[in-house]
Short mmCIF file of C-alpha atoms and ligand atoms in Angstrom, two decimals:
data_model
loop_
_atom_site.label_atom_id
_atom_site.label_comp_id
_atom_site.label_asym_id
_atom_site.label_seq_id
_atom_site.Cartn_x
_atom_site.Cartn_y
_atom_site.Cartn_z
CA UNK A 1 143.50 32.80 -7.52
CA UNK A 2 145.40 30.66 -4.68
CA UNK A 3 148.15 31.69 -6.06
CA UNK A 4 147.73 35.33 -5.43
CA UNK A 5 146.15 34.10 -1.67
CA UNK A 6 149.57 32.44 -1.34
CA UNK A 7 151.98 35.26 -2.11
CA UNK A 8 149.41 37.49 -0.08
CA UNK A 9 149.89 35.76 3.13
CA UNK A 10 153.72 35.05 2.53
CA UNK A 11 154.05 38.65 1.92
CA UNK A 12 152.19 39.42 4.97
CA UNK A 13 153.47 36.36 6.97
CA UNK A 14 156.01 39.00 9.42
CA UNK A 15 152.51 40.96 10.15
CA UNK A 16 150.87 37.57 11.00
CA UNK A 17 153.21 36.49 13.01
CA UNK A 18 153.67 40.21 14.83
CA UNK A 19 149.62 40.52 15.31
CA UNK A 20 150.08 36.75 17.39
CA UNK A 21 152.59 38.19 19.51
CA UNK A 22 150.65 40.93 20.61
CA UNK A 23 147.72 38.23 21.32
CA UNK A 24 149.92 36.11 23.26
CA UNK A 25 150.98 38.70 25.14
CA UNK A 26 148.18 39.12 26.80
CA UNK A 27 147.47 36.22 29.64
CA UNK A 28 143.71 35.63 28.76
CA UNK A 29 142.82 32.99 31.40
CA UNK A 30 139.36 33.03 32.55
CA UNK A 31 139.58 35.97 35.57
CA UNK A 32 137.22 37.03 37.87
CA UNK A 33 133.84 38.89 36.22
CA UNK A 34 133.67 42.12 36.37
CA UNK A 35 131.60 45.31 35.04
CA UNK A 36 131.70 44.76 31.16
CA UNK A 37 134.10 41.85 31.50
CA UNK A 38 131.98 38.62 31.88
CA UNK A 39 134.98 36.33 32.31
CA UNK A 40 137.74 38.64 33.58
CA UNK A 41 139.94 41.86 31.51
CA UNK A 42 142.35 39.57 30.11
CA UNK A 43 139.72 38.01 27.53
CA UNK A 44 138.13 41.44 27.03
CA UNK A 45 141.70 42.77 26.25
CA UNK A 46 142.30 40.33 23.52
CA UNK A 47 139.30 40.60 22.20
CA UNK A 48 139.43 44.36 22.14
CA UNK A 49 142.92 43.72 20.58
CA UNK A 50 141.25 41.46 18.01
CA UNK A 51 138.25 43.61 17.21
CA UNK A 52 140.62 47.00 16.84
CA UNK A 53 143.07 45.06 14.39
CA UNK A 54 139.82 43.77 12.18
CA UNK A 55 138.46 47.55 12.08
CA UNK A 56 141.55 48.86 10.78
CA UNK A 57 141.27 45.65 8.16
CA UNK A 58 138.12 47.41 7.09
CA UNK A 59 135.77 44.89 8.16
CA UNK A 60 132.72 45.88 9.68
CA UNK A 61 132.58 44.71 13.58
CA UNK A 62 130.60 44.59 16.65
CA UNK A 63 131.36 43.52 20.21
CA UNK A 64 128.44 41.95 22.12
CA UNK A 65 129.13 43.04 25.80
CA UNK A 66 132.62 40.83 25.58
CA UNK A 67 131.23 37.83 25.22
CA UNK A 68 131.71 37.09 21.53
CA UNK A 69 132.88 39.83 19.04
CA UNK A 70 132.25 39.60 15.16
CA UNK A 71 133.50 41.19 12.40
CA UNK A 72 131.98 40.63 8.78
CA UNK A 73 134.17 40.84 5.92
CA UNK A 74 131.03 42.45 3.54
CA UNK A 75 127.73 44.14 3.93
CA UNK A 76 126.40 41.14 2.87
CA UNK A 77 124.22 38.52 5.02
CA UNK A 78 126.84 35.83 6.67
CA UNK A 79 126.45 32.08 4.91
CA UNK A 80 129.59 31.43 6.66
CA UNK A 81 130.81 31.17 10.18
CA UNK A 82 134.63 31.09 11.38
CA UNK A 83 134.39 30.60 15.05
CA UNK A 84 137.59 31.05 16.55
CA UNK A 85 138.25 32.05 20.44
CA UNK A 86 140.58 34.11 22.35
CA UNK A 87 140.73 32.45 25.89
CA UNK A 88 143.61 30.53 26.93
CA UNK A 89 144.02 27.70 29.32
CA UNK A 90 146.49 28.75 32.66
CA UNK A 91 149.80 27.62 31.82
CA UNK A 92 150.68 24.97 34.03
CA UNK A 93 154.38 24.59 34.56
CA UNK A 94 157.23 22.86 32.42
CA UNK A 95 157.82 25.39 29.85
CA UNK A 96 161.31 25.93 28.53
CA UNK A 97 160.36 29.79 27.05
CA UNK A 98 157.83 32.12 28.77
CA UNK A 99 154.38 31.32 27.97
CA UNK A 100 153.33 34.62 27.21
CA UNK A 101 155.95 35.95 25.16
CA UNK A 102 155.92 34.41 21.53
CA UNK A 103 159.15 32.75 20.89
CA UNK A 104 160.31 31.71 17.63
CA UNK A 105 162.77 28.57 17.41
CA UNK A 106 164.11 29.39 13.43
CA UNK A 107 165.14 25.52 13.31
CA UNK A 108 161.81 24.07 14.15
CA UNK A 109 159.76 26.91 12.65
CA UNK A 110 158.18 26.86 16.01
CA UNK A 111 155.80 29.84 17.29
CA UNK A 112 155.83 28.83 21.07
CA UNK A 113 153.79 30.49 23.43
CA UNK A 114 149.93 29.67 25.35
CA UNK A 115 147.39 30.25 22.50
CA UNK A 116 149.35 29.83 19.92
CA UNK A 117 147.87 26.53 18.26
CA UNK A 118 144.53 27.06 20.60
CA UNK A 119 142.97 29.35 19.27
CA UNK A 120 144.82 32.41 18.94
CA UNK A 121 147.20 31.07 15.84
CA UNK A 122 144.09 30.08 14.14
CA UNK A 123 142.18 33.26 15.28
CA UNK A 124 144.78 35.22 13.24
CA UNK A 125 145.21 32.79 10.47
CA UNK A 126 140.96 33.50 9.91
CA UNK A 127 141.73 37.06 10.00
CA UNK A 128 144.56 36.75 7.09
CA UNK A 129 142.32 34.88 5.18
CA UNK A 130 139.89 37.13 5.43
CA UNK A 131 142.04 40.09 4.99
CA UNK A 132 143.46 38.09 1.77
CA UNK A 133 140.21 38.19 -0.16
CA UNK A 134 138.80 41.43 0.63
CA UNK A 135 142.13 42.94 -0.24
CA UNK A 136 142.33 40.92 -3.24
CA UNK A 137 138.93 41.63 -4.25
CA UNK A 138 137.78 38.15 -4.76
CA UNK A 139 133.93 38.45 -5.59
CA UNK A 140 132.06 37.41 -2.69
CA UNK A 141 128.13 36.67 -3.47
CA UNK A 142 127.86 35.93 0.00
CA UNK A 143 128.57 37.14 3.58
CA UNK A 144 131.19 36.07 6.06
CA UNK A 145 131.53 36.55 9.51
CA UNK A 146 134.60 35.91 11.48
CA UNK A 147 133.44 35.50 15.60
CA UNK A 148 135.78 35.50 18.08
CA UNK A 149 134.65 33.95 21.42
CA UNK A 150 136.58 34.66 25.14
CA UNK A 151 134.90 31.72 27.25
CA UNK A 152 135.38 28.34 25.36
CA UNK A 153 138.17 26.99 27.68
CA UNK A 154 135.36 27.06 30.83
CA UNK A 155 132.16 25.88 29.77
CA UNK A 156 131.55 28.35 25.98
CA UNK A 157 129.16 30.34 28.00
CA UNK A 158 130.48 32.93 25.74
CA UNK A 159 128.31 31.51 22.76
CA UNK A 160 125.33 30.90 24.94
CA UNK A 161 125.36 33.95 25.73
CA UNK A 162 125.86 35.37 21.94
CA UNK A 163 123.07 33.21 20.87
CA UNK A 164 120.92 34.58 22.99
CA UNK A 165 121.14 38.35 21.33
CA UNK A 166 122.39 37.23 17.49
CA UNK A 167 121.58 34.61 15.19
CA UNK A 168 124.93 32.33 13.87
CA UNK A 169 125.41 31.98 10.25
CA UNK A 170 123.80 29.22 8.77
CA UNK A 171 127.29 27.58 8.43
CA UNK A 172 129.74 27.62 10.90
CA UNK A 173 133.30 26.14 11.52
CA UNK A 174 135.64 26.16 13.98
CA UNK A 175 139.31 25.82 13.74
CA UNK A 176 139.59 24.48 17.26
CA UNK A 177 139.91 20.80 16.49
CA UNK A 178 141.86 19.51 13.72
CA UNK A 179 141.54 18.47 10.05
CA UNK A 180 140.60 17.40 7.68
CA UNK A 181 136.79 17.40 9.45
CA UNK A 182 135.27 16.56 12.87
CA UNK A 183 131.57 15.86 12.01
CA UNK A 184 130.97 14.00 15.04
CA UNK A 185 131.35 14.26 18.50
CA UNK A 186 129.86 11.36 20.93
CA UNK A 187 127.48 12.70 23.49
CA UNK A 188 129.00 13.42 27.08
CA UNK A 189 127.88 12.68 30.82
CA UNK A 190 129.76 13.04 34.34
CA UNK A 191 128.44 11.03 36.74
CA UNK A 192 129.11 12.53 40.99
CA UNK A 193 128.62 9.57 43.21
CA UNK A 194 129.08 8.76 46.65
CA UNK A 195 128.39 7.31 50.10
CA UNK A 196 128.94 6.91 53.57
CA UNK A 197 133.00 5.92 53.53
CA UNK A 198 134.06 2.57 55.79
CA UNK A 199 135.78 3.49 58.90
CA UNK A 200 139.59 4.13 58.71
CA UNK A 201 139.60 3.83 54.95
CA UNK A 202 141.26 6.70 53.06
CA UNK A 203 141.22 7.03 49.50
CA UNK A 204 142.74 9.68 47.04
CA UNK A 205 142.87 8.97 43.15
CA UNK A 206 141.61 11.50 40.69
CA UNK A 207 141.64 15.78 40.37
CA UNK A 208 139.83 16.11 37.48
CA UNK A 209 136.82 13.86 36.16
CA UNK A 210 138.23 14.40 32.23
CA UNK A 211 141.19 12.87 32.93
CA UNK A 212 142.40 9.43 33.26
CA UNK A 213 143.80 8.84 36.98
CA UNK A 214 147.21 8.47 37.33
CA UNK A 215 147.88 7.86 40.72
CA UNK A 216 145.37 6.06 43.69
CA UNK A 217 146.64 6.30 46.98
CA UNK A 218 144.93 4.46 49.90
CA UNK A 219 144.74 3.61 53.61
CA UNK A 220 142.78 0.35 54.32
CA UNK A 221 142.01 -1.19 57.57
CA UNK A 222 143.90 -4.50 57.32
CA UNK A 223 141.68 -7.37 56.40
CA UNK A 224 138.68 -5.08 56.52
CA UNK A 225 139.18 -5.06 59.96
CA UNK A 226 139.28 -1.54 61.40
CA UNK A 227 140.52 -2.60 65.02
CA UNK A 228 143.75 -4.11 62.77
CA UNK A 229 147.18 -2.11 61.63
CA UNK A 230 146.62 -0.09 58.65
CA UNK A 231 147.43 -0.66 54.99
CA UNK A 232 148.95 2.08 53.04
CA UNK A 233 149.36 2.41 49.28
CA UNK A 234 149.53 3.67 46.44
CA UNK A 235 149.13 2.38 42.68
CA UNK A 236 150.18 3.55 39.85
CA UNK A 237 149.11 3.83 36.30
CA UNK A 238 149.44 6.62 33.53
CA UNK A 239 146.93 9.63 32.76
CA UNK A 240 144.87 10.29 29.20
CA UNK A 241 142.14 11.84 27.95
CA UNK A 242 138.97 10.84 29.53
CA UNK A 243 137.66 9.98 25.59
CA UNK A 244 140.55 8.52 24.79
CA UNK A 245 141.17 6.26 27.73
CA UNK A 246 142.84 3.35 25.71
CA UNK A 247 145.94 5.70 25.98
CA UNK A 248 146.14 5.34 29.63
CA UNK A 249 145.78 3.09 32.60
CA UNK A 250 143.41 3.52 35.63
CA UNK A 251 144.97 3.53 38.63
CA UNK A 252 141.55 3.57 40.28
CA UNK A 253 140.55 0.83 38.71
CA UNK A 254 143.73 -0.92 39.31
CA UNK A 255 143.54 -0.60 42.72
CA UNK A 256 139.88 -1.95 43.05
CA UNK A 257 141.41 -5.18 41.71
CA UNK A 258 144.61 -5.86 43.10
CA UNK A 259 143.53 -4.74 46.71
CA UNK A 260 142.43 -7.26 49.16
CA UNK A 261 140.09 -5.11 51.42
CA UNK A 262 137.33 -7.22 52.19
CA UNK A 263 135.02 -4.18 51.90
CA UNK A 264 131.58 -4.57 50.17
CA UNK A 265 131.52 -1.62 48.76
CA UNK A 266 134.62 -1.11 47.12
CA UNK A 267 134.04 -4.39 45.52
CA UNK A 268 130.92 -3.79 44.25
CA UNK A 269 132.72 -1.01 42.22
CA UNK A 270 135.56 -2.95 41.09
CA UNK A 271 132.47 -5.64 39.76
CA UNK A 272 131.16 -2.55 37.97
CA UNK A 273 134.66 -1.16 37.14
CA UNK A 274 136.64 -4.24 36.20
CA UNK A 275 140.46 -3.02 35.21
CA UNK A 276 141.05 -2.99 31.41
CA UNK A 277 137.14 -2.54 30.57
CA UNK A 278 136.74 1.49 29.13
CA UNK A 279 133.30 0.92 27.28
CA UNK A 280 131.02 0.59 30.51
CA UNK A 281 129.62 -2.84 29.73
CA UNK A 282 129.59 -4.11 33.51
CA UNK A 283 127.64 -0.72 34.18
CA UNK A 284 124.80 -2.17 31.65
CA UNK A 285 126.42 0.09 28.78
CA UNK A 286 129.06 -0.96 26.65
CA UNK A 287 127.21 0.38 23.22
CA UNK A 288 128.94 1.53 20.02
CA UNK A 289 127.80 2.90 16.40
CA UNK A 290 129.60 2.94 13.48
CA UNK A 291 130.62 6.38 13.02
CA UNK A 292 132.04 7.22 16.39
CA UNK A 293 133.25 3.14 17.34
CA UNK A 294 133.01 1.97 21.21
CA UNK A 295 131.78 4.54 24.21
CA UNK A 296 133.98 5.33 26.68
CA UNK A 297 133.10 4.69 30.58
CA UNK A 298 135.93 6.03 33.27
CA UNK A 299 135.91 5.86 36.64
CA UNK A 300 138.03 8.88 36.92
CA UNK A 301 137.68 10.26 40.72
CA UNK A 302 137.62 8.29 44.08
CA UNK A 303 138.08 10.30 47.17
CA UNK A 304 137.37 10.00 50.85
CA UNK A 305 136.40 13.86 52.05
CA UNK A 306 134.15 14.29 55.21
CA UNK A 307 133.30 11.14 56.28
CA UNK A 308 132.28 10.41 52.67
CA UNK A 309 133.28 8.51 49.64
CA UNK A 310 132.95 9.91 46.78
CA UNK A 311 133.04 9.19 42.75
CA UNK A 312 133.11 10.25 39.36
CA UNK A 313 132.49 9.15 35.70
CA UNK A 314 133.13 10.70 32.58
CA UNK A 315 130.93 8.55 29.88
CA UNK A 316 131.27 9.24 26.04
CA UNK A 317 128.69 7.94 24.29
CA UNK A 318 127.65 6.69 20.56
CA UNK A 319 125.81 9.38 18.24
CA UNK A 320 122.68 7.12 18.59
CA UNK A 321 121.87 7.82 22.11
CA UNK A 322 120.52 10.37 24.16
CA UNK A 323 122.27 11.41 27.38
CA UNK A 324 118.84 10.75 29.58
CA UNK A 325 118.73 7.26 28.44
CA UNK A 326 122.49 6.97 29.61
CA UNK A 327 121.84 8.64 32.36
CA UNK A 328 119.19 6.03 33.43
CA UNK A 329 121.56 2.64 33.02
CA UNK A 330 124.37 4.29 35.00
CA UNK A 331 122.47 5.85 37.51
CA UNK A 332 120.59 2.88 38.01
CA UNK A 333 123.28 0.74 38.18
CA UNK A 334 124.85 2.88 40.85
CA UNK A 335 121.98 3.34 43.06
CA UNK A 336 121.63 -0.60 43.21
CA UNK A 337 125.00 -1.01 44.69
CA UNK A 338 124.16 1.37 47.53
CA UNK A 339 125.67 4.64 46.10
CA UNK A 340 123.57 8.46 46.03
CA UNK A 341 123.85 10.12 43.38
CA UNK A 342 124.77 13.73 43.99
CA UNK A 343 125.00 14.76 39.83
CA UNK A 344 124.59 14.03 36.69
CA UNK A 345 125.12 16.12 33.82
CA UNK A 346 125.81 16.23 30.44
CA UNK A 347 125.01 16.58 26.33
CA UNK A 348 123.70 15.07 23.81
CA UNK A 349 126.28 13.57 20.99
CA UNK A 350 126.25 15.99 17.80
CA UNK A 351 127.05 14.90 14.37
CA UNK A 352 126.77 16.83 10.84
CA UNK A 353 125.95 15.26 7.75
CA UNK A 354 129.35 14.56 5.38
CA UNK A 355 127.69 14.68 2.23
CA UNK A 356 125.93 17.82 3.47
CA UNK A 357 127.19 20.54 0.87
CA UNK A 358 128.90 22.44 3.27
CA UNK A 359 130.94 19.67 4.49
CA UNK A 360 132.26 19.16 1.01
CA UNK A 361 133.30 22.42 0.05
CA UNK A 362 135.36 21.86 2.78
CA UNK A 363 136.61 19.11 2.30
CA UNK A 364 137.51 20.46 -1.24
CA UNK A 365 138.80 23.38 0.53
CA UNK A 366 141.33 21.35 2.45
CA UNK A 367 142.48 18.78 -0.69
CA UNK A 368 142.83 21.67 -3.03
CA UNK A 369 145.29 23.11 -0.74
CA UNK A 370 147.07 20.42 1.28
CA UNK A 371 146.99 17.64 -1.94
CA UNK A 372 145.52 15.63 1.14
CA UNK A 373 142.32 13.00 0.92
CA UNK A 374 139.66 14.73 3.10
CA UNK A 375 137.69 12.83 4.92
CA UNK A 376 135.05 12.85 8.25
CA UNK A 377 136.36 12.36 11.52
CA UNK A 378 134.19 11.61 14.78
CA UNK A 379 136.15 12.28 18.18
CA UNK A 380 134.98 11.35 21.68
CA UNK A 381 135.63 15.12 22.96
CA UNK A 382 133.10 18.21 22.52
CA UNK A 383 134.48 21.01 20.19
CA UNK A 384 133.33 24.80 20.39
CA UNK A 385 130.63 23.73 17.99
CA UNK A 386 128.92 20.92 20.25
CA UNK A 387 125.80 22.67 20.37
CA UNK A 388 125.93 24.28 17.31
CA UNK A 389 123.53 22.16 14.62
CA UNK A 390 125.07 21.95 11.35
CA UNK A 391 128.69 23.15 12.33
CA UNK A 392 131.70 21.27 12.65
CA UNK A 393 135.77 21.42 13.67
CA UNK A 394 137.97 22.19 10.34
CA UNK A 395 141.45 22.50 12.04
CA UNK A 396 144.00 23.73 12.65
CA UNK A 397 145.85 20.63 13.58
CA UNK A 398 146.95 18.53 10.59
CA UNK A 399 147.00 14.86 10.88
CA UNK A 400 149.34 13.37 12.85
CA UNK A 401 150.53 16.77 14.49
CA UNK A 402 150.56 17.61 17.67
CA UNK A 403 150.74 21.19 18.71
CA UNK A 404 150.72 20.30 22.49
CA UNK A 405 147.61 22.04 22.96
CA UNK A 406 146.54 23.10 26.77
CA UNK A 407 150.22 21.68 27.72
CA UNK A 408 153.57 23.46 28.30
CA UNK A 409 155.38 24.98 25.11
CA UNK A 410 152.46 24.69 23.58
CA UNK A 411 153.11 25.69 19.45
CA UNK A 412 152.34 26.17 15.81
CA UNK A 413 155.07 26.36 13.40
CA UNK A 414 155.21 29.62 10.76
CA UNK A 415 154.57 26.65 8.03
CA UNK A 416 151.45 26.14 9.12
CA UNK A 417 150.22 29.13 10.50
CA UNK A 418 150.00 30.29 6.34
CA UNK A 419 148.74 26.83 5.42
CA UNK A 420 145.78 27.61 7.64
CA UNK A 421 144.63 30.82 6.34
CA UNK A 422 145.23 29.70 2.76
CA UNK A 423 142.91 26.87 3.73
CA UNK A 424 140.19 29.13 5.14
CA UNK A 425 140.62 31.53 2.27
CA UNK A 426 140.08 28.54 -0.19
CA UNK A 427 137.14 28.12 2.09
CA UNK A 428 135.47 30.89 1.92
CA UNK A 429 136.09 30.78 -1.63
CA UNK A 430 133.91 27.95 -2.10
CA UNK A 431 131.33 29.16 0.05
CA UNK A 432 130.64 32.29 -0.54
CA UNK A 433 132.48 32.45 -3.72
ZN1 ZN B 501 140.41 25.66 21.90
#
């Protein structure tokens, strides 16, 4: 039987890679709301482009006011969920081909182009494997539902939105992540701090609160005296991943330590931020579990703006806490050195069983195809299924790829564009098979 999924999508691979064009092609960045288009006409047009394609595939489908749109491969009711979306991230700049125009390099087998790896290439890859085993007719005793989101890049309020008016599948994947599985996601909280700011200090480090800082530049009142010449400055370290901040190096923090300012209040965060520390443990944190290893704890945004200075953390933290109890030991913390606290918001960690018996079958899914051990991953990052109980990432990117996701030329090769619908196919297979 995989053999016959194989040829299928091989045979079909020009279509697959023709159908990704025409998604690409269309700039689906979040745009401004309108009549029937929650979150702009570019993600309505690619889903409309998505939802057409899977009619003519046969497949019964339904579009929930352009928030989500499904399409169900049988008239039976969906045990499985594929939960891809068609939303991009803006470009950015740096790309050597233009975004939106699918470019094929024949020497890399790379598909370049925005969405191509997230989540369009996988979008169309669940489609194929779909397609392959209705057209096939591979006996189904169950009911699968492909859903196709347009709002995961800003917030998912797409799926809110969807659960609201339809029930999900009792099993639900998304390949939005990577393989073989991510059962485990730590829990998430961003901290906004601030207070009044010293006189004649100036202080910009930070544009996101996800990210690492790069960059901290400063003006200080020499010696903490602000009748005294000015200091200016700026330090230097490298940007990451706010859950991954071993791969970078605060520049905020940096600066709190090598600056001689004198001023209480910076150094009151530097004795709560020391440089080098990412798991919080000076803020009263500092916990781990065994599944997801050591939370995270970055001090990713310091900026002077009216008169103010003002902070923020991003804190990822283990599968064994809850986000109010975090909440309590950071705030805390903050409010005794003298800072307000203007938010603080985030989610609870989720993790899925492994030896639950959907896990497995996809885990078998993934080994039967790729020869691969499968095995459970936990990441410090939220996937499209964060809130979903019982769901978890299953691609698309392989181990040790990278298909520069949200960054310029941004990819998936042809190789595994196939390998991830004969994965999903396989999938299904031992799902609903
Ligand atoms: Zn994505």
């Amino acid at each position: 039987m995989q053999n016959s999924i194989k040829k299928y999508l091989e045979e079909h691979k020009q279509e697959m890679i023709d159908f990704l064009a025409e998604l690409v092609a269309v700039p689906s960045v979040q745009g401004e709301a309108e009549e029937g288009a929650p979150f702009g006409k570019e993600p309505k047009r690619a889903l409309e482009i998505m939802l057409e394609k899977c009619r003519e595939s046969g497949f019964n489908v339904e579009n929930v006011e352009n928030y989500v749109g499904t399409a169900d491969l049988n008239d039976l009711s969906p045990e499985l969920g594929i939960l891809a979306h068609l939303d991009v991230v803006p470009v950015g700049s740096g790309w050597s081909s233009p975004p939106f125009t699918l470019t094929y390099d024949e020497k890399t087998d790379k598909l370049v182009g925005r969405g191509t790896c997230d989540d369009k290439g996988p979008a169309v890859a669940a489609l194929y494997a779909a397609k392959a085993v209705k057209e096939l007719g591979i006996p189904l005793k169950k009911g699968v539902r492909l859903l196709f989101g347009t709002n995961e890049e800003n917030g998912s309020a797409d799926l809110a939105y969807y659960r609201q008016k339809r029930q999900l599948p009792p099993n639900v994947f998304t390949p939005d992540g990577e393989y073989p599985v991510i059962n485990a996601e730590k829990g998430m909280l961003r901290v906004y701090f601030s207070t009044v700011a010293p006189e004649n200090v100036e202080i910009s480090a930070g544009t996101v609160i996800n990210a690492v800082p790069a960059s901290c530049k400063y003006q200080l009142p020499k010696a903490g005296n602000a009748d005294t010449e000015a200091v200016f400055g700026t330090v230097e370290g490298s940007s990451a991943h706010a859950s991954t901040p071993e791969k970078g190096e605060n520049a905020i923090t940096k600066f709190l330590r090598s600056t001689d300012h004198g001023l209480p209040m910076l150094k009151s965060l530097s004795e709560l931020f020391p440089h080098g520390e990412l798991n919080g443990k000076s803020c009263g944190l500092g916990f781990r579990d065994d599944i997801s290893g050591d939370m995270t704890c970055v001090l990713s945004m310091l900026n002077t703006e009216n008169g103010r200075l003002c902070g923020g953390i991003d804190i990822r933290f283990p599968l064994d806490r809850s986000k109010n109890e975090i909440s309590e030991i950071i705030c805390g913390k903050l409010r005794d050195a003298g800072f307000e606290i203007d938010s603080c918001e985030g989610v609870d960690p989720h993790c899925t069983d492994e030896n639950s018996p959907f896990v497995q079958a996809l885990l078998r899914a993934y080994e039967g195809i790729t020869g691969d051990k499968g095995r459970c991953i936990a990441i410090g990052g939220g996937t499209y299924v964060h809130e979903i109980e019982g769901g978890v990432a299953f691609g698309a990117e392989f181990p040790g790829e990278d298909g520069r996701m949200h960054s310029p030329d941004e990819f998936i090769t042809s190789e595994n564009l196939i390998k991830n619908a004969e994965i999903m196919a396989a999938a299904i297979i031992e799902i609903c098979g």
